[in-house]
Amino acid sequence: MNKDKIYFAILLFFVAKLSFGQAPVRREFQTGNTTQLILSETALPSKNYDFSTSDLQVKWHLLILDLIEQTTGYTPLVAARSLAYIDLAAYESILPAYSKRASLSGQLQGFEKPREFEIDTTDFIKEIALNNALFATVDKFFVAAPYIWMERITALKDSVDAKFSVNQSKLAIIKSKNYGVSVAEMVIKYADKDGGKDALFRSYDLNYRLPSCESCFEINRVADLENTGPLHPKWGKNRTFLEENQTDFDIKPDFEYSKYKDSRFYKDAMEVYNASKEVIAGSDKMNIANFWDDAATFTYTAVGHSVSILTQLLRAHPVSIDSSAKLYVSLTLGLNDAMIAAWKSKYKHNLIRPGAYIKKYIDSKWEPAILTPPFPEFPSGHSVQSATMATILTKMLGDKVSFTDYSKYWVGEPKKFNSFWESANETSISRLYGGIHFREALTKGQEMGKKVGENVLKLKFEKE
């Protein structure tokens, strides 16, 4: 062996030794389109939590929202489904402590809770039951989450269990833990039969072919190279929680497709095109488009944004554990059903997006302000789910509830709203400013969302 080879071998040895002795840089946060994501709670005002109140669910949901950002496969539909089952388990897990609260068993399609779950309050710690129900469902629905984020979930579960185990009997601790886990397992089995079980692992059906026609939606692969689409084309067939929501409510566009300049369709496209001229960097319309651009992989998604609003509100104004459980489950059941209704309609009408239409008939070089998602245009999913949110929370909390929304802290200042509907209306119009929806999809989307929400509000949470 010559001297050069000997020196090189020695150099490799020391480099390897040095590398082995150093701790690897651990990358905790995923880089988004505009910034590096950080823990969402760091953007919120400081707070001391009292886990004997709604703060317990609030803390869990803040971590769940981070999980939605960080977990591969978490489309808006997957997020809506997971949140609904997580919150259903949470609500059902605390019922032994609240004799006047009614189970949702028998009120939701296919959901029947066995009689053995009807236990008394003796040796029952509701915080531990709730904590373990949340952990068991989160662990199931976020099976693909990065390990470091699940470490945070485990740490929260362990710390809450320890806090509420002080001066409690072993029987009470074990009974409460087992009850929460058993409720979670029951809910998970219920979830397995809804049609969306495997969606986390594949967002696209490779056997599905989009219809081809002049008015049909087409995927813009230049704008969105990662999407091979179409996204969840059969989601509209999933089981809704409310039987009354297993429909698209026969809501359809009032206009007919046309490429002629005197047609309603062309004029609606021109509205999007003309509005886009005002959606420029630093403008109010651009800020609105960005604030509600809840794309998967670097945000909470649209439904997560709605859940974030409730979470921030409860964080600022805590309520009792049973009240927060009722609020969360009402909202997330509604959001799940809203997305099923919207997707049923999307793939029924299969309408072209503004981007494709405008390029064909108005301006071939035009591009929307935000990426066009890989699914049909009508109705606007943002409009449907935000209207469901506003319908439910307005009825349950009031029509003049003001709040500050920190959900998109990385795109600018937090936004202040005077009501849930003010927020929902801005959510809706943001899609026109973004250049991805016609106004008809917004107005009809809100109409659909209201109907979904009104049906959810018929649920009975108090025993007669």
Coordinates of C-alpha atoms in Angstrom, one line a residue:
M1 CA 0.0 0.0 0.0
N2 CA 1.5 3.4 -1.0
K3 CA 1.7 6.4 1.3
D4 CA -1.2 8.2 -0.3
K5 CA -3.6 5.3 0.4
I6 CA -2.4 5.0 4.0
Y7 CA -3.0 8.7 4.6
F8 CA -6.4 8.5 3.0
A9 CA -7.4 5.5 5.1
I10 CA -6.3 7.3 8.3
L11 CA -8.3 10.4 7.2
L12 CA -11.4 8.3 6.7
F13 CA -11.0 6.7 10.1
F14 CA -10.9 10.1 11.9
V15 CA -13.8 11.5 9.9
A16 CA -15.9 8.5 10.7
K17 CA -15.0 8.7 14.4
L18 CA -15.8 12.4 14.5
S19 CA -19.1 11.9 12.8
F20 CA -20.0 9.0 15.1
G21 CA -19.3 11.1 18.1
Q22 CA -21.5 14.0 17.1
A23 CA -25.3 13.9 17.7
P24 CA -27.1 14.2 14.3
V25 CA -29.0 17.4 13.7
R26 CA -32.7 16.6 14.3
R27 CA -35.0 18.3 11.9
E28 CA -38.3 18.6 13.8
F29 CA -40.2 20.9 11.4
Q30 CA -41.3 20.6 7.9
T31 CA -40.5 23.4 5.4
G32 CA -43.6 24.9 3.9
N33 CA -44.1 27.0 0.8
T34 CA -43.4 30.3 2.6
T35 CA -41.5 29.6 5.8
Q36 CA -40.3 26.9 8.1
L37 CA -43.1 25.6 10.3
I38 CA -42.8 25.7 14.0
L39 CA -45.0 24.5 16.8
S40 CA -48.3 26.3 16.3
E41 CA -48.6 27.2 20.0
T42 CA -45.5 29.4 19.9
A43 CA -47.6 31.9 17.9
L44 CA -50.3 32.1 20.5
P45 CA -50.4 34.3 23.7
S46 CA -48.8 32.6 26.7
K47 CA -51.1 30.6 28.9
N48 CA -51.2 28.5 32.1
Y49 CA -53.3 25.5 31.5
D50 CA -55.9 24.0 33.9
F51 CA -56.5 20.5 32.7
S52 CA -59.6 20.1 34.8
T53 CA -61.3 22.4 32.2
S54 CA -61.6 22.5 28.4
D55 CA -57.9 23.3 28.5
L56 CA -57.3 19.5 28.4
Q57 CA -58.9 19.1 25.0
V58 CA -57.4 22.4 23.8
K59 CA -53.9 21.2 24.5
W60 CA -54.6 17.9 22.7
H61 CA -56.0 19.7 19.7
L62 CA -53.1 22.0 19.4
L63 CA -50.9 19.0 19.0
I64 CA -53.3 17.3 16.7
L65 CA -53.2 20.3 14.4
D66 CA -49.4 20.1 14.3
L67 CA -49.8 16.4 13.5
I68 CA -52.0 17.2 10.5
E69 CA -49.3 19.4 9.2
Q70 CA -46.6 16.9 9.7
T71 CA -48.2 13.6 8.7
T72 CA -47.9 12.3 5.1
G73 CA -51.3 11.6 3.5
Y74 CA -53.3 14.1 5.6
T75 CA -55.6 15.7 2.9
P76 CA -58.5 17.8 4.1
L77 CA -60.8 14.8 3.9
V78 CA -58.5 12.5 5.9
A79 CA -58.2 15.3 8.5
A80 CA -62.0 15.8 8.7
R81 CA -62.5 12.1 9.2
S82 CA -59.8 11.6 11.8
L83 CA -60.9 14.7 13.9
A84 CA -64.5 13.5 13.9
Y85 CA -63.7 10.1 15.3
I86 CA -61.2 11.4 17.8
D87 CA -63.7 13.8 19.2
L88 CA -66.5 11.2 19.2
A89 CA -64.3 9.0 21.3
A90 CA -63.5 12.0 23.6
Y91 CA -67.1 12.8 24.1
E92 CA -68.3 9.3 24.8
S93 CA -65.4 8.6 27.2
I94 CA -66.5 11.2 29.8
L95 CA -70.2 10.3 30.0
P96 CA -70.0 8.2 33.2
A97 CA -69.1 11.5 35.0
Y98 CA -72.1 13.4 33.5
S99 CA -75.4 11.7 34.3
K100 CA -77.5 14.2 32.3
R101 CA -75.4 13.9 29.1
A102 CA -76.8 11.7 26.4
S103 CA -74.7 9.3 24.3
L104 CA -74.6 9.7 20.5
S105 CA -75.3 6.0 20.3
G106 CA -78.3 5.4 18.1
Q107 CA -78.2 9.0 16.8
L108 CA -75.3 8.5 14.3
Q109 CA -75.5 6.1 11.4
G110 CA -74.3 2.7 12.4
F111 CA -73.1 3.8 15.9
E112 CA -74.4 1.6 18.7
K113 CA -72.6 1.5 22.0
P114 CA -72.9 -1.7 23.9
R115 CA -74.7 -1.6 27.3
E116 CA -71.5 -2.6 29.2
F117 CA -70.2 0.9 28.6
E118 CA -73.0 2.2 30.9
I119 CA -71.0 2.3 34.1
D120 CA -71.5 4.4 37.3
T121 CA -69.2 7.3 38.5
T122 CA -67.7 5.2 41.3
D123 CA -63.9 5.2 41.0
F124 CA -64.1 7.1 37.7
I125 CA -61.7 9.9 36.8
K126 CA -63.0 11.7 33.7
E127 CA -59.8 13.5 32.9
I128 CA -57.9 10.2 32.8
A129 CA -60.6 8.5 30.7
L130 CA -60.7 11.4 28.3
N131 CA -56.9 11.6 28.1
N132 CA -56.5 7.9 27.2
A133 CA -59.4 7.9 24.7
L134 CA -57.7 10.8 22.9
F135 CA -54.3 9.1 23.0
A136 CA -55.6 5.8 21.7
T137 CA -57.5 7.4 18.8
V138 CA -54.7 9.8 17.9
D139 CA -52.2 6.9 17.9
K140 CA -54.5 5.0 15.5
F141 CA -55.3 7.8 13.1
F142 CA -51.8 9.2 13.0
V143 CA -50.0 5.9 12.5
A144 CA -47.9 7.6 9.7
A145 CA -46.9 10.5 11.9
P146 CA -43.1 11.3 12.4
Y147 CA -41.8 9.6 15.5
I148 CA -40.8 12.9 17.2
W149 CA -44.3 14.2 17.0
M150 CA -45.8 11.0 18.6
E151 CA -43.2 11.4 21.4
R152 CA -44.9 14.7 22.1
I153 CA -48.3 13.0 22.2
T154 CA -47.0 10.3 24.5
A155 CA -45.5 12.9 26.8
L156 CA -48.8 14.8 27.1
K157 CA -50.7 11.6 27.8
D158 CA -48.2 10.5 30.5
S159 CA -48.1 13.9 32.2
V160 CA -51.9 14.2 32.4
D161 CA -52.3 10.7 33.7
A162 CA -49.7 11.4 36.4
K163 CA -51.4 14.7 37.4
F164 CA -54.8 13.2 37.9
S165 CA -53.5 10.0 39.5
V166 CA -52.3 11.8 42.6
N167 CA -54.2 10.6 45.7
Q168 CA -56.3 8.3 43.6
S169 CA -56.8 4.6 44.2
K170 CA -55.2 2.1 41.8
L171 CA -58.7 0.8 41.0
A172 CA -59.9 4.3 39.9
I173 CA -56.8 4.9 37.8
I174 CA -56.9 1.5 36.0
K175 CA -60.7 1.7 35.6
S176 CA -60.6 5.2 34.0
K177 CA -57.7 4.3 31.7
N178 CA -59.3 1.1 30.6
Y179 CA -62.6 2.9 30.0
G180 CA -61.1 5.6 27.8
V181 CA -59.1 3.0 25.8
S182 CA -62.2 0.7 25.4
V183 CA -64.3 3.6 24.1
A184 CA -61.5 4.5 21.6
E185 CA -61.3 0.9 20.4
M186 CA -65.1 0.8 19.9
V187 CA -65.0 4.1 17.9
I188 CA -62.1 2.8 15.8
K189 CA -64.1 -0.3 14.9
Y190 CA -67.0 1.9 14.0
A191 CA -64.7 4.1 11.8
D192 CA -63.4 1.0 9.9
K193 CA -66.7 0.6 8.1
D194 CA -67.3 4.1 6.8
G195 CA -65.4 3.7 3.5
G196 CA -62.5 6.0 4.2
K197 CA -60.3 3.6 6.3
D198 CA -57.4 3.3 3.8
A199 CA -57.4 6.9 2.5
L200 CA -54.4 7.9 4.6
F201 CA -52.2 5.5 2.6
R202 CA -53.5 6.4 -0.9
S203 CA -55.1 9.7 -1.8
Y204 CA -55.6 8.8 -5.5
D205 CA -57.5 6.0 -7.1
L206 CA -55.3 4.8 -10.0
N207 CA -58.2 3.0 -11.6
Y208 CA -60.4 6.1 -11.7
R209 CA -60.4 8.1 -14.9
L210 CA -61.8 11.6 -15.0
P211 CA -64.5 12.1 -17.7
S212 CA -63.2 14.0 -20.7
C213 CA -65.4 16.8 -22.1
E214 CA -65.2 20.5 -22.9
S215 CA -66.7 21.5 -19.5
C216 CA -64.8 18.8 -17.5
F217 CA -62.2 19.4 -14.8
E218 CA -58.7 18.6 -15.8
I219 CA -55.6 18.4 -13.5
N220 CA -53.1 21.2 -14.1
R221 CA -49.9 19.2 -13.8
V222 CA -47.7 22.1 -14.5
A223 CA -49.1 24.0 -11.4
D224 CA -49.1 20.9 -9.2
L225 CA -46.5 18.4 -10.2
E226 CA -46.9 16.3 -7.0
N227 CA -50.5 15.6 -7.6
T228 CA -51.3 12.7 -9.9
G229 CA -55.0 12.9 -8.9
P230 CA -57.8 13.1 -8.9
L231 CA -58.0 13.4 -5.1
H232 CA -60.3 10.9 -3.3
P233 CA -62.8 10.6 -6.2
K234 CA -65.0 8.1 -4.3
W235 CA -65.1 10.0 -1.0
G236 CA -68.7 11.1 -1.6
K237 CA -69.7 7.5 -1.1
N238 CA -68.4 7.4 2.5
R239 CA -70.9 7.0 5.3
T240 CA -71.8 10.3 6.9
F241 CA -72.6 10.5 10.6
L242 CA -76.0 12.0 10.0
E243 CA -78.3 10.1 7.6
E244 CA -79.8 13.4 6.5
N245 CA -76.3 14.5 5.3
Q246 CA -75.9 11.4 3.0
T247 CA -76.7 13.6 0.0
D248 CA -75.6 16.5 -2.1
F249 CA -79.0 18.2 -1.2
D250 CA -79.6 18.5 -5.0
I251 CA -77.5 21.6 -5.0
K252 CA -76.2 22.4 -8.5
P253 CA -74.8 25.4 -10.4
D254 CA -77.4 27.8 -11.7
F255 CA -75.4 28.5 -14.9
E256 CA -74.7 26.2 -17.9
Y257 CA -71.3 25.8 -19.3
S258 CA -70.6 28.0 -22.2
K259 CA -67.5 29.5 -24.0
Y260 CA -69.4 32.4 -25.5
K261 CA -68.8 36.0 -24.2
D262 CA -72.5 36.8 -23.6
S263 CA -73.0 33.7 -21.4
R264 CA -73.3 33.7 -17.6
F265 CA -70.5 31.2 -17.4
Y266 CA -68.1 33.4 -19.4
K267 CA -69.0 36.5 -17.3
D268 CA -68.3 34.6 -14.1
A269 CA -64.9 33.6 -15.4
M270 CA -64.3 37.2 -16.3
E271 CA -65.1 38.1 -12.6
V272 CA -62.3 35.8 -11.5
Y273 CA -59.9 37.1 -14.2
N274 CA -60.6 40.8 -13.4
A275 CA -60.4 40.2 -9.6
S276 CA -57.0 38.6 -10.1
K277 CA -55.6 41.9 -11.3
E278 CA -56.0 43.2 -7.8
V279 CA -54.5 40.1 -6.1
I280 CA -51.0 41.4 -6.1
A281 CA -48.2 41.1 -3.5
G282 CA -49.1 43.1 -0.4
S283 CA -52.7 43.7 -1.4
D284 CA -55.6 42.9 1.0
K285 CA -57.0 40.4 -1.5
M286 CA -53.7 38.6 -1.8
N287 CA -53.4 38.5 2.0
I288 CA -56.9 37.0 2.2
A289 CA -56.1 34.4 -0.5
N290 CA -52.9 33.4 1.4
F291 CA -54.5 33.4 4.8
W292 CA -57.1 30.8 3.7
D293 CA -54.8 28.9 1.4
D294 CA -55.1 25.8 3.6
A295 CA -53.2 23.4 1.4
A296 CA -52.2 20.0 2.8
T297 CA -48.6 19.3 3.9
F298 CA -47.9 22.8 5.2
T299 CA -51.1 23.8 7.0
Y300 CA -53.8 22.3 9.1
T301 CA -56.0 22.0 6.0
A302 CA -59.3 23.8 5.6
V303 CA -61.2 21.7 8.2
G304 CA -58.2 21.9 10.6
H305 CA -58.4 25.7 10.2
S306 CA -62.0 25.6 11.4
V307 CA -61.1 23.4 14.3
S308 CA -58.2 25.8 15.1
I309 CA -60.7 28.6 15.4
L310 CA -62.7 26.8 18.1
T311 CA -59.5 25.7 19.8
Q312 CA -58.2 29.3 20.0
L313 CA -61.5 30.5 21.3
L314 CA -61.6 27.9 24.0
R315 CA -58.0 28.5 24.8
A316 CA -58.9 32.2 25.5
H317 CA -62.2 31.4 27.3
P318 CA -62.2 28.0 29.0
V319 CA -65.4 26.1 29.7
S320 CA -66.2 22.8 31.4
I321 CA -64.9 19.5 30.1
D322 CA -68.3 18.3 29.0
S323 CA -69.1 21.6 27.3
S324 CA -65.9 21.5 25.2
A325 CA -66.4 17.8 24.4
K326 CA -69.9 18.7 23.0
L327 CA -68.5 21.6 21.0
Y328 CA -65.7 19.7 19.5
V329 CA -67.7 16.7 18.5
S330 CA -70.5 18.8 17.1
L331 CA -68.1 20.7 15.0
T332 CA -66.0 17.8 13.7
L333 CA -68.9 15.5 13.0
G334 CA -70.3 18.4 10.9
L335 CA -67.0 19.0 9.1
N336 CA -66.7 15.4 8.2
D337 CA -70.2 15.3 6.7
A338 CA -69.6 18.6 4.9
M339 CA -66.6 17.2 3.1
I340 CA -68.5 14.1 2.1
A341 CA -71.4 16.1 0.7
A342 CA -69.0 18.4 -1.1
W343 CA -67.1 15.6 -2.7
K344 CA -70.3 13.8 -3.8
S345 CA -71.2 17.0 -5.6
K346 CA -67.7 17.7 -7.0
Y347 CA -67.4 14.4 -8.8
K348 CA -71.1 14.5 -9.9
H349 CA -70.7 17.8 -11.7
N350 CA -67.0 17.5 -12.6
L351 CA -66.8 21.1 -13.5
I352 CA -63.8 22.8 -15.0
R353 CA -61.6 25.1 -12.9
P354 CA -61.2 28.8 -13.7
G355 CA -57.6 28.4 -14.5
A356 CA -58.2 26.0 -17.4
Y357 CA -61.2 27.9 -18.7
I358 CA -59.5 31.3 -18.6
K359 CA -56.4 30.0 -20.4
K360 CA -58.6 28.5 -23.2
Y361 CA -60.9 31.4 -23.8
I362 CA -59.6 34.6 -22.2
D363 CA -55.9 34.7 -21.5
S364 CA -53.6 31.8 -22.3
K365 CA -50.8 33.2 -20.1
W366 CA -53.0 33.7 -17.0
E367 CA -52.2 31.9 -13.7
P368 CA -54.2 31.9 -10.5
A369 CA -52.7 33.3 -7.3
I370 CA -52.7 30.0 -5.6
L371 CA -52.2 26.4 -6.8
T372 CA -55.3 24.8 -8.4
P373 CA -56.1 21.6 -6.3
P374 CA -56.5 18.2 -8.1
F375 CA -60.3 17.8 -7.9
P376 CA -63.3 19.4 -9.6
E377 CA -64.5 22.9 -9.1
F378 CA -68.1 22.8 -7.9
P379 CA -68.8 23.4 -5.0
S380 CA -66.1 25.1 -3.1
G381 CA -65.0 22.8 -0.3
H382 CA -63.7 25.7 1.8
S383 CA -67.1 27.3 1.5
V384 CA -69.0 24.2 2.4
Q385 CA -67.0 23.4 5.5
S386 CA -66.6 27.0 6.8
A387 CA -70.4 27.5 6.5
T388 CA -70.9 24.3 8.5
M389 CA -68.5 25.7 11.1
A390 CA -70.3 29.0 11.2
T391 CA -73.7 27.4 11.4
I392 CA -72.8 25.1 14.3
L393 CA -70.7 27.5 16.4
T394 CA -73.1 30.5 15.9
K395 CA -76.0 28.4 17.2
M396 CA -74.0 27.0 20.1
L397 CA -71.9 30.0 21.1
G398 CA -73.7 33.1 19.7
D399 CA -73.7 35.3 16.6
K400 CA -71.5 38.0 18.0
V401 CA -68.5 36.1 19.2
S402 CA -65.3 37.9 18.4
F403 CA -61.9 36.2 18.1
T404 CA -58.4 36.5 16.8
D405 CA -57.3 33.8 14.4
Y406 CA -53.5 33.0 14.6
S407 CA -53.8 30.0 12.4
K408 CA -51.7 31.3 9.6
Y409 CA -49.1 33.2 11.6
W410 CA -46.4 32.6 9.0
V411 CA -48.2 34.6 6.3
G412 CA -48.8 37.8 8.2
E413 CA -50.5 39.3 11.2
P414 CA -53.3 37.4 12.9
K415 CA -56.8 38.3 11.7
K416 CA -59.6 39.6 13.9
F417 CA -63.2 38.6 13.3
N418 CA -66.4 39.7 15.0
S419 CA -68.4 36.6 14.2
F420 CA -68.0 33.1 12.9
W421 CA -69.9 34.1 9.7
E422 CA -67.5 37.0 9.1
S423 CA -64.7 34.4 9.1
A424 CA -66.7 32.0 7.0
N425 CA -67.5 34.6 4.4
E426 CA -63.9 35.6 4.1
T427 CA -62.9 32.0 3.8
S428 CA -65.3 31.6 0.9
I429 CA -64.4 34.7 -1.1
S430 CA -60.7 33.9 -0.7
R431 CA -61.1 31.1 -3.2
L432 CA -62.3 33.5 -5.9
Y433 CA -59.4 35.8 -5.1
G434 CA -57.1 32.8 -5.3
G435 CA -58.4 32.2 -8.8
I436 CA -59.5 28.6 -8.2
H437 CA -63.3 29.0 -7.9
F438 CA -66.2 30.8 -9.6
R439 CA -68.6 32.7 -7.4
E440 CA -71.3 30.2 -8.0
A441 CA -69.3 27.5 -6.2
L442 CA -69.0 29.8 -3.2
T443 CA -72.6 30.7 -2.8
K444 CA -73.9 27.2 -3.4
G445 CA -71.1 25.8 -1.3
Q446 CA -72.3 27.9 1.7
E447 CA -75.9 26.8 1.1
M448 CA -74.7 23.2 1.3
G449 CA -72.7 23.8 4.4
K450 CA -75.6 25.4 6.2
K451 CA -77.8 22.4 5.6
V452 CA -75.1 20.1 6.9
G453 CA -74.7 22.2 10.0
E454 CA -78.4 22.5 10.7
N455 CA -78.7 18.7 10.6
V456 CA -75.9 18.3 13.1
L457 CA -77.6 20.8 15.4
K458 CA -80.5 18.3 15.8
L459 CA -78.3 15.9 17.8
K460 CA -79.4 15.5 21.4
F461 CA -76.7 15.9 24.0
E462 CA -79.0 15.9 27.1
K463 CA -81.1 13.0 28.3
E464 CA -84.8 13.5 28.2

